[in-house]
XYZ file of C-alpha atoms in Angstrom:
585
model
C 131.613 99.864 -75.830
C 129.439 102.529 -77.456
C 126.068 103.671 -76.166
C 124.438 102.138 -79.263
C 125.907 98.753 -78.289
C 124.516 99.220 -74.781
C 121.082 99.858 -76.239
C 121.321 96.874 -78.584
C 122.214 94.490 -75.763
C 119.474 95.885 -73.508
C 116.931 95.375 -76.302
C 118.016 91.768 -76.779
C 117.810 91.129 -73.049
C 114.376 92.772 -72.954
C 113.160 90.342 -75.636
C 114.286 87.424 -73.459
C 112.262 88.838 -70.541
C 109.113 89.466 -72.585
C 107.509 86.042 -71.966
C 107.642 86.702 -68.223
C 106.193 90.228 -68.174
C 103.305 89.291 -65.864
C 105.693 88.123 -63.162
C 107.834 91.205 -63.682
C 104.737 93.363 -63.158
C 104.110 91.609 -59.835
C 107.745 92.225 -58.911
C 107.347 95.891 -59.842
C 104.219 96.208 -57.698
C 106.209 94.781 -54.790
C 108.862 97.448 -55.326
C 106.235 100.195 -55.343
C 104.925 98.984 -51.969
C 108.470 98.737 -50.570
C 109.295 102.236 -51.786
C 106.053 103.613 -50.302
C 106.932 102.326 -46.820
C 110.039 104.547 -46.614
C 108.262 107.936 -46.472
C 105.513 106.290 -44.409
C 108.001 105.506 -41.626
C 109.284 109.083 -41.746
C 105.695 110.383 -41.519
C 105.078 108.245 -38.411
C 107.945 110.095 -36.717
C 106.307 113.431 -37.547
C 102.946 112.356 -36.112
C 104.552 110.958 -32.961
C 106.537 114.125 -32.242
C 103.928 116.709 -33.155
C 100.894 114.921 -31.746
C 102.330 112.457 -29.260
C 105.249 114.043 -27.392
C 104.991 117.806 -27.850
C 101.213 117.755 -27.345
C 98.861 115.361 -25.615
C 98.191 112.362 -27.876
C 95.057 112.793 -29.952
C 94.955 109.156 -31.092
C 94.782 105.770 -29.355
C 98.275 104.676 -28.288
C 97.782 101.152 -29.658
C 97.764 102.623 -33.171
C 101.515 103.349 -32.900
C 102.792 99.756 -32.710
C 100.122 98.656 -35.181
C 101.247 101.295 -37.692
C 104.960 100.487 -37.252
C 104.479 96.713 -37.414
C 102.044 97.048 -40.312
C 104.500 99.139 -42.295
C 107.301 96.611 -41.838
C 105.034 93.625 -42.520
C 103.960 95.245 -45.784
C 107.586 95.996 -46.575
C 108.698 92.432 -45.822
C 105.935 90.864 -47.892
C 106.572 93.173 -50.849
C 110.343 92.555 -50.657
C 109.755 88.790 -50.688
C 107.421 89.121 -53.671
C 109.964 91.197 -55.589
C 112.915 88.925 -54.762
C 111.031 85.735 -55.633
C 109.613 87.045 -58.907
C 112.870 88.579 -60.141
C 114.861 85.434 -59.320
C 112.197 83.254 -60.950
C 112.562 85.265 -64.144
C 116.359 85.582 -63.919
C 116.964 81.846 -63.625
C 114.855 81.188 -66.693
C 116.613 83.881 -68.703
C 119.911 82.377 -67.527
C 118.877 78.949 -68.841
C 117.663 80.461 -72.107
C 120.974 82.236 -72.691
C 122.961 79.108 -71.873
C 120.779 77.029 -74.179
C 121.255 79.560 -76.991
C 125.018 79.505 -76.459
C 125.212 75.716 -76.282
C 123.021 75.327 -79.370
C 125.279 77.739 -81.229
C 128.362 75.750 -80.179
C 126.759 72.639 -81.680
C 126.263 74.343 -85.045
C 129.247 76.661 -85.467
C 131.774 75.931 -88.174
C 135.053 74.158 -87.451
C 136.834 77.514 -87.900
C 135.209 78.740 -84.680
C 137.112 76.201 -82.593
C 140.372 77.252 -84.220
C 139.951 80.800 -82.870
C 138.188 80.153 -79.541
C 139.855 78.193 -76.764
C 137.907 75.626 -74.770
C 138.509 77.679 -71.625
C 137.044 80.790 -73.203
C 133.904 78.960 -74.328
C 133.396 77.371 -70.898
C 133.989 80.734 -69.226
C 131.321 82.369 -71.400
C 128.678 79.692 -70.847
C 129.284 79.211 -67.126
C 130.488 82.544 -65.751
C 130.010 85.460 -68.132
C 126.322 84.683 -68.579
C 126.026 84.729 -64.770
C 127.415 88.285 -64.798
C 124.567 89.291 -67.109
C 121.975 87.835 -64.743
C 123.538 89.641 -61.790
C 123.381 92.861 -63.794
C 119.714 92.295 -64.628
C 118.902 91.593 -60.977
C 120.723 94.763 -59.929
C 118.982 96.805 -62.585
C 115.549 95.560 -61.641
C 115.771 95.124 -57.885
C 118.242 97.897 -57.081
C 117.884 100.589 -59.694
C 114.097 100.398 -60.126
C 113.413 99.986 -56.406
C 115.954 102.627 -55.455
C 114.625 105.108 -58.005
C 111.094 104.561 -56.708
C 112.303 104.947 -53.105
C 114.291 108.086 -53.907
C 111.290 109.548 -55.749
C 108.978 108.823 -52.791
C 111.388 110.220 -50.212
C 112.173 113.318 -52.275
C 108.476 113.947 -52.806
C 107.883 113.721 -49.060
C 110.884 115.982 -48.335
C 109.567 118.581 -50.790
C 106.209 118.386 -49.018
C 107.909 119.094 -45.663
C 110.267 121.863 -46.861
C 111.303 122.656 -50.416
C 114.149 124.862 -49.152
C 115.758 122.067 -47.159
C 115.297 119.713 -50.115
C 117.151 122.082 -52.458
C 120.076 122.164 -50.029
C 120.031 118.362 -49.911
C 120.154 118.153 -53.705
C 122.788 120.802 -54.335
C 125.620 118.242 -54.437
C 123.732 115.797 -56.672
C 125.468 116.909 -59.947
C 128.873 116.315 -58.350
C 127.791 112.852 -57.235
C 126.650 112.049 -60.785
C 130.017 113.219 -62.147
C 131.852 110.899 -59.739
C 129.709 107.942 -60.800
C 130.186 108.637 -64.528
C 133.956 108.919 -64.145
C 134.053 105.675 -62.213
C 131.880 103.951 -64.836
C 134.401 104.511 -67.623
C 137.235 103.040 -65.589
C 135.188 100.066 -64.385
C 134.033 99.276 -67.919
C 137.623 98.995 -69.150
C 138.767 96.987 -66.116
C 135.824 94.573 -66.370
C 136.526 93.788 -70.012
C 140.182 93.031 -69.213
C 139.086 90.980 -66.201
C 136.920 88.731 -68.382
C 139.939 87.956 -70.563
C 142.177 86.964 -67.646
C 139.380 84.843 -66.164
C 139.143 82.985 -69.470
C 142.916 82.428 -69.395
C 142.705 80.883 -65.926
C 139.843 78.627 -67.014
C 141.949 77.495 -69.979
C 144.928 76.696 -67.734
C 142.721 74.612 -65.421
C 141.082 72.798 -68.348
C 144.413 71.997 -70.029
C 146.049 70.880 -66.786
C 143.141 68.576 -65.949
C 143.110 67.068 -69.441
C 146.875 66.626 -69.850
C 147.824 64.937 -66.579
C 149.882 62.166 -68.165
C 151.913 64.545 -70.324
C 152.492 66.887 -67.388
C 153.719 64.076 -65.131
C 155.926 62.364 -67.716
C 157.547 65.557 -68.948
C 157.865 67.101 -65.491
C 155.596 70.025 -66.246
C 154.218 70.443 -62.718
C 156.377 73.484 -61.936
C 155.546 75.099 -65.281
C 151.789 74.543 -64.870
C 151.944 75.796 -61.285
C 153.678 78.937 -62.504
C 151.098 79.410 -65.276
C 148.265 79.053 -62.780
C 149.880 81.435 -60.295
C 150.483 84.051 -63.003
C 146.880 83.855 -64.229
C 145.517 83.912 -60.679
C 147.732 86.891 -59.867
C 146.422 88.758 -62.929
C 142.865 88.150 -61.726
C 143.785 89.353 -58.222
C 145.431 92.444 -59.720
C 142.360 93.405 -61.747
C 140.091 92.589 -58.813
C 142.035 94.959 -56.560
C 142.008 97.700 -59.180
C 138.229 97.374 -59.500
C 137.832 97.210 -55.725
C 139.908 100.335 -55.163
C 137.995 102.226 -57.845
C 134.669 101.101 -56.461
C 135.701 101.626 -52.821
C 136.711 105.209 -53.545
C 133.316 106.019 -55.064
C 131.209 105.127 -52.029
C 132.996 107.236 -49.357
C 133.213 110.233 -51.710
C 129.462 109.979 -52.234
C 128.854 109.648 -48.499
C 131.047 112.663 -47.705
C 129.015 114.742 -50.140
C 125.862 113.543 -48.416
C 127.307 114.504 -45.033
C 128.066 118.035 -46.279
C 124.506 118.384 -47.542
C 123.116 117.126 -44.216
C 125.220 119.590 -42.203
C 123.946 122.490 -44.274
C 120.420 121.175 -43.891
C 120.597 120.958 -40.120
C 121.798 124.551 -39.957
C 118.956 125.799 -42.166
C 116.437 123.687 -40.263
C 117.427 125.341 -36.993
C 116.989 128.756 -38.580
C 113.504 127.868 -39.893
C 112.484 126.360 -36.542
C 113.516 129.551 -34.766
C 111.067 131.456 -37.003
C 108.275 128.899 -36.425
C 108.462 127.808 -40.069
C 109.247 124.224 -39.128
C 107.952 122.011 -36.294
C 110.097 119.533 -34.405
C 108.149 116.734 -36.041
C 108.764 118.216 -39.490
C 112.501 118.511 -38.921
C 112.970 115.037 -37.399
C 110.753 113.530 -40.089
C 112.782 115.341 -42.764
C 116.038 114.072 -41.237
C 114.627 110.544 -41.097
C 113.733 110.779 -44.779
C 117.174 112.230 -45.551
C 118.948 109.430 -43.696
C 116.738 106.847 -45.396
C 117.657 108.469 -48.727
C 121.337 107.588 -48.238
C 120.689 103.853 -48.534
C 119.110 103.868 -52.027
C 121.588 106.510 -53.222
C 124.460 104.345 -51.968
C 122.988 101.345 -53.749
C 122.622 103.364 -56.935
C 126.308 104.301 -56.684
C 127.231 100.634 -56.166
C 125.190 99.353 -59.098
C 127.741 100.767 -61.527
C 130.170 97.881 -60.939
C 127.738 95.035 -61.728
C 126.359 97.084 -64.626
C 129.773 97.414 -66.278
C 130.644 93.767 -65.609
C 127.298 92.719 -67.031
C 127.659 94.772 -70.199
C 131.203 93.507 -70.800
C 129.895 89.953 -70.314
C 126.894 90.658 -72.587
C 129.267 91.677 -75.360
C 131.154 88.360 -75.074
C 127.996 86.257 -74.717
C 126.145 87.788 -77.664
C 129.262 87.571 -79.826
C 129.271 83.827 -79.172
C 125.527 83.557 -79.831
C 125.997 85.490 -83.095
C 128.939 83.349 -84.271
C 128.510 82.117 -87.859
C 126.939 78.675 -88.133
C 127.370 75.966 -90.718
C 125.270 76.183 -93.843
C 121.631 75.241 -93.522
C 119.063 73.884 -95.945
C 119.795 71.641 -98.907
C 118.443 68.434 -100.360
C 117.302 65.708 -97.973
C 118.344 62.313 -99.314
C 115.440 59.883 -99.230
C 117.563 56.760 -99.691
C 120.859 55.242 -98.664
C 123.723 56.548 -100.790
C 125.653 54.083 -102.942
C 128.918 55.674 -101.810
C 130.179 56.953 -105.147
C 132.401 59.978 -104.492
C 133.974 62.258 -107.088
C 136.539 64.977 -106.438
C 136.499 67.360 -109.382
C 139.428 69.814 -109.488
C 139.058 70.367 -105.742
C 141.042 73.128 -104.076
C 140.921 74.368 -100.512
C 142.583 77.140 -98.498
C 142.269 77.708 -94.766
C 140.940 81.105 -93.755
C 143.718 83.674 -93.447
C 146.309 81.513 -95.238
C 147.560 82.362 -98.710
C 149.064 78.961 -99.511
C 146.352 76.468 -100.515
C 146.111 73.271 -98.445
C 144.740 71.371 -101.448
C 144.848 72.083 -105.170
C 143.728 70.306 -108.317
C 142.422 67.152 -106.617
C 140.732 64.884 -109.160
C 139.621 61.464 -107.989
C 136.724 59.163 -108.853
C 135.842 56.659 -106.120
C 133.428 53.857 -106.975
C 130.984 52.371 -104.442
C 132.726 49.894 -102.165
C 136.226 51.055 -103.072
C 138.852 51.591 -100.389
C 141.111 54.575 -100.987
C 144.177 55.031 -98.788
C 145.810 58.447 -98.515
C 149.502 58.472 -97.627
C 152.210 61.098 -97.533
C 154.387 63.168 -95.283
C 152.753 65.177 -92.495
C 151.182 68.379 -93.788
C 150.529 66.923 -97.224
C 146.778 67.484 -96.979
C 145.446 64.014 -96.126
C 143.287 64.984 -93.138
C 142.138 68.166 -94.845
C 140.933 66.149 -97.827
C 138.868 63.667 -95.798
C 137.449 66.532 -93.686
C 135.890 67.968 -96.850
C 133.733 64.874 -97.329
C 131.459 65.383 -94.249
C 131.327 69.121 -94.968
C 133.504 70.192 -92.029
C 134.978 72.655 -94.530
C 133.678 73.851 -97.874
C 135.851 73.621 -100.966
C 137.183 76.895 -102.280
C 137.605 75.494 -105.804
C 135.964 72.696 -107.742
C 133.370 70.427 -106.208
C 132.789 67.077 -104.513
C 129.917 64.883 -105.685
C 128.092 62.110 -103.833
C 126.200 59.847 -106.225
C 126.617 62.564 -108.897
C 125.065 65.203 -106.607
C 127.267 68.108 -105.349
C 127.560 67.776 -101.577
C 127.055 71.554 -101.210
C 123.479 70.970 -102.414
C 122.835 68.225 -99.846
C 121.789 69.186 -96.323
C 124.590 68.625 -93.830
C 122.362 66.415 -91.677
C 121.502 64.196 -94.634
C 125.109 64.163 -95.888
C 126.586 63.193 -92.523
C 123.965 60.489 -92.042
C 125.778 58.647 -94.853
C 129.172 58.799 -93.131
C 130.847 57.090 -90.186
C 134.236 58.168 -88.899
C 136.941 56.757 -86.636
C 139.889 59.029 -85.956
C 143.177 58.875 -84.118
C 141.883 61.281 -81.458
C 139.105 59.132 -80.048
C 136.199 61.008 -78.496
C 134.090 59.136 -75.967
C 131.379 60.545 -73.742
C 131.176 60.160 -69.972
C 128.305 57.722 -70.326
C 127.695 53.993 -70.612
C 129.215 51.684 -73.213
C 125.727 51.283 -74.671
C 125.252 55.034 -75.051
C 128.675 55.456 -76.681
C 128.115 52.680 -79.224
C 124.606 53.866 -80.151
C 125.491 57.569 -79.992
C 123.169 59.633 -82.167
C 120.430 56.992 -82.284
C 117.288 58.134 -80.460
C 115.992 54.538 -80.324
C 118.988 52.257 -79.703
C 118.719 48.630 -80.845
C 120.212 46.308 -78.219
C 120.867 43.497 -80.680
C 122.770 45.809 -83.042
C 124.746 47.245 -80.118
C 125.891 43.791 -79.054
C 126.658 42.810 -82.651
C 128.768 45.949 -83.108
C 130.655 45.266 -79.869
C 131.298 41.677 -80.953
C 132.548 42.803 -84.379
C 134.945 45.225 -82.674
C 136.219 42.424 -80.382
C 134.852 44.128 -77.250
C 132.584 41.284 -76.160
C 135.012 39.672 -73.677
C 136.076 43.009 -72.217
C 132.473 44.096 -71.647
C 131.533 40.729 -70.128
C 134.314 41.175 -67.553
C 132.952 44.522 -66.403
C 130.691 44.498 -63.302
C 127.883 46.414 -65.028
C 128.513 45.119 -68.527
C 127.135 47.353 -71.246
C 125.879 49.825 -68.636
C 129.394 50.524 -67.319
C 130.352 54.187 -67.279
C 133.501 54.712 -69.364
C 134.635 57.893 -67.564
C 135.788 61.226 -68.956
C 136.654 60.523 -72.609
C 136.922 56.809 -71.778
C 139.465 57.302 -68.994
C 138.487 53.946 -67.424
C 139.454 52.069 -70.590
C 142.820 51.293 -72.143
C 143.922 53.029 -75.333
C 143.106 49.995 -77.437
C 139.715 49.541 -75.790
C 138.855 53.180 -76.429
C 139.805 52.808 -80.093
C 137.755 49.635 -80.489
C 134.760 51.281 -78.792
C 134.976 54.070 -81.367
C 135.046 51.424 -84.097
C 131.990 49.732 -82.588
C 130.200 53.084 -82.837
C 131.062 53.262 -86.557
C 129.987 49.638 -87.067
C 126.651 50.347 -85.334
C 125.939 53.344 -87.566
C 126.233 51.122 -90.675
C 126.852 54.083 -93.005
C 127.748 53.566 -96.706
C 130.846 55.788 -96.390
C 133.578 55.166 -93.825
C 136.491 57.433 -92.897
C 139.387 55.918 -90.936
C 141.852 58.619 -89.882
C 144.733 56.763 -88.180
C 142.063 54.504 -86.679
C 144.530 51.794 -85.584
C 147.362 54.042 -84.465
C 146.640 53.567 -80.741
C 146.500 49.771 -80.961
C 149.338 47.399 -80.200
C 150.077 44.642 -82.689
C 147.883 42.104 -80.886
C 144.926 44.494 -80.629
C 145.366 45.537 -84.242
C 145.171 41.933 -85.401
C 142.024 41.471 -83.333
C 140.383 44.499 -84.904
C 141.670 44.091 -88.460
C 139.187 41.318 -89.230
C 136.364 43.503 -87.908
C 137.624 46.410 -90.007
C 137.755 44.220 -93.125
C 134.182 43.134 -92.466
C 133.096 46.733 -91.799
C 134.719 47.969 -95.005
C 132.980 45.376 -97.183
C 130.449 47.050 -99.434
C 131.343 50.512 -98.147
C 133.303 53.320 -99.703
C 136.221 53.711 -97.341
C 138.835 56.435 -97.034
C 141.861 55.443 -94.980
C 144.670 57.540 -93.528
C 147.247 55.287 -91.881
C 150.966 54.757 -91.558
C 150.887 50.983 -91.010
C 151.177 49.053 -94.258
C 148.928 46.299 -92.919
C 146.074 48.810 -93.051
C 146.709 50.214 -96.526
C 148.194 47.331 -98.532
C 144.760 45.848 -99.156
C 143.302 49.203 -100.311
C 141.769 49.308 -103.779
C 144.005 52.253 -104.573
C 146.582 54.296 -102.716
C 146.861 58.044 -103.334
C 150.101 59.788 -102.411
C 149.671 63.434 -101.394
C 152.433 66.027 -101.286
C 152.006 69.777 -100.908
C 148.247 69.463 -101.311
C 148.349 67.521 -104.586
C 147.933 63.878 -105.551
C 151.330 62.999 -107.002
C 150.765 59.253 -107.425
C 147.861 56.842 -107.360
C 147.637 53.085 -107.823
C 147.755 49.789 -105.978
C 150.497 48.932 -103.503
C 152.394 46.762 -105.990
C 151.964 49.236 -108.837
C 153.332 52.140 -106.815
C 156.319 50.153 -105.559
C 157.205 49.147 -109.117
C 157.203 52.801 -110.231
C 159.961 53.664 -107.764
C 158.377 57.049 -107.134
C 157.118 58.950 -104.077
C 155.342 55.932 -102.552
C 158.410 53.729 -102.903
C 160.484 56.422 -101.169
C 158.011 56.541 -98.279
C 158.097 52.754 -98.093
C 161.872 52.701 -97.863
C 161.879 55.486 -95.256
C 159.475 53.618 -93.037
C 161.515 50.456 -93.008
C 164.948 52.054 -92.988
C 166.805 51.360 -89.758
C 168.143 54.887 -89.556
C 165.003 56.690 -90.655
C 162.735 58.555 -88.321
C 159.047 57.687 -88.119
C 157.162 58.915 -91.172
C 153.391 59.021 -91.334
C 151.941 57.004 -94.205
């Protein structure tokens, strides 16, 4: 990471702290008081020796405990003020960063999720941002306070004896060299450590989510080995960072010890020539000893600093990830559902072979279009273009004669409901899942949607009815119940365009029959795009489009396509052939 990147990240972090500058000023004032107490304690030693022990005390004895207690009370109060204010600010900056990251996740393009694992995203939002906050706390509470303390102690030491101070500082350049060398190594190790932490998070997330697959396919040993390897990598990097860091501190302390030895020798020489009193020397030593603590903390701050900057790079990269297009026309009425594909072509980023090419299709309001074909033919890609998950690379798609690229994504997607094979449910109530996206849910519509999706009896049997929590992604429901709950959500939305991507694939024959009537009712008066392999779902479609290699090779009704004895008829025969493998239609 270059120094310019460091500066850029610090500037961005400074902007986040700007609204809280008054509290930071109070924290800074607390540090100034804390730093001032260090030389004050050393000065008390000088007064006690020179005017209390060597000579007869010239001040009331009760002033001694009052001065000592007062100094530490002031120090304690100022330390509390600093700690409270810095943590108050840090927690709010932490929330701001997490909110920025989460908001960006909500608006990034689909391509983002193809290149960023779930584990990596979770690791950034939960852990890497915490590293930044720890760095900020170290910078403010340690570096600023330590610098102020070092400045105060050095100023006092120069006041006592500039010669002894020079001896104390002679090894400072070497100490700086040690810290700089360590910084380069820690920076590299911290960046690698973030990657292996993300890998471990991904392993945990996948293992938790795929319990059934792991158990059925006997993957316990494999997952255990994956976890152990990732955990071992983390331990390895942790030990490398620990050894690097641990070597820095004793080397620094040894240098300090050498300086102190030389100082003691010179102090004895000056005392023998009456150039230094006992109080001066002891006070100087007290200041020198006190100086070791902030210098040690300054040496230790390098580790959190490097971890924080490596984390800042990852966090700001996520925050700066490209988002979906913004702006566009806001539709002021419900769309009729007329869709036109005009010479549409599409290629995934980084792939030379187009996923779709030359797609021309006019869909009238209320029509049901079924897409069939072998896997990889482009069916899902085509329907994913309609809600704007991807943008066409050639041609255009029109909604009610208006190019969808000119319509705002929010307005476009408000016209569309979708039910896919991979059902997504939220760990919330049945009510919240059915009315998802509606800020003012209508209870009557929720119950009507549940009834249409044949969920009424199932919900009535639940102890909390509509307020029953469905669990993580509907884990408390059966596969068919999850699918029907997703359909109820689409029914509730009442959008003019409906996309069914293998919507009945998880249902058994009995459940499918129960839902088919609801689907037929839902599809009435709506433009519907269907991807399915069961003929019961597609036979009643207005038209069936056969896709192969990203092109529409046939289109017509079920009977028309069978009579042509073309691609659709071949798929039909394959599905019902006794010796054929399962083919998606």
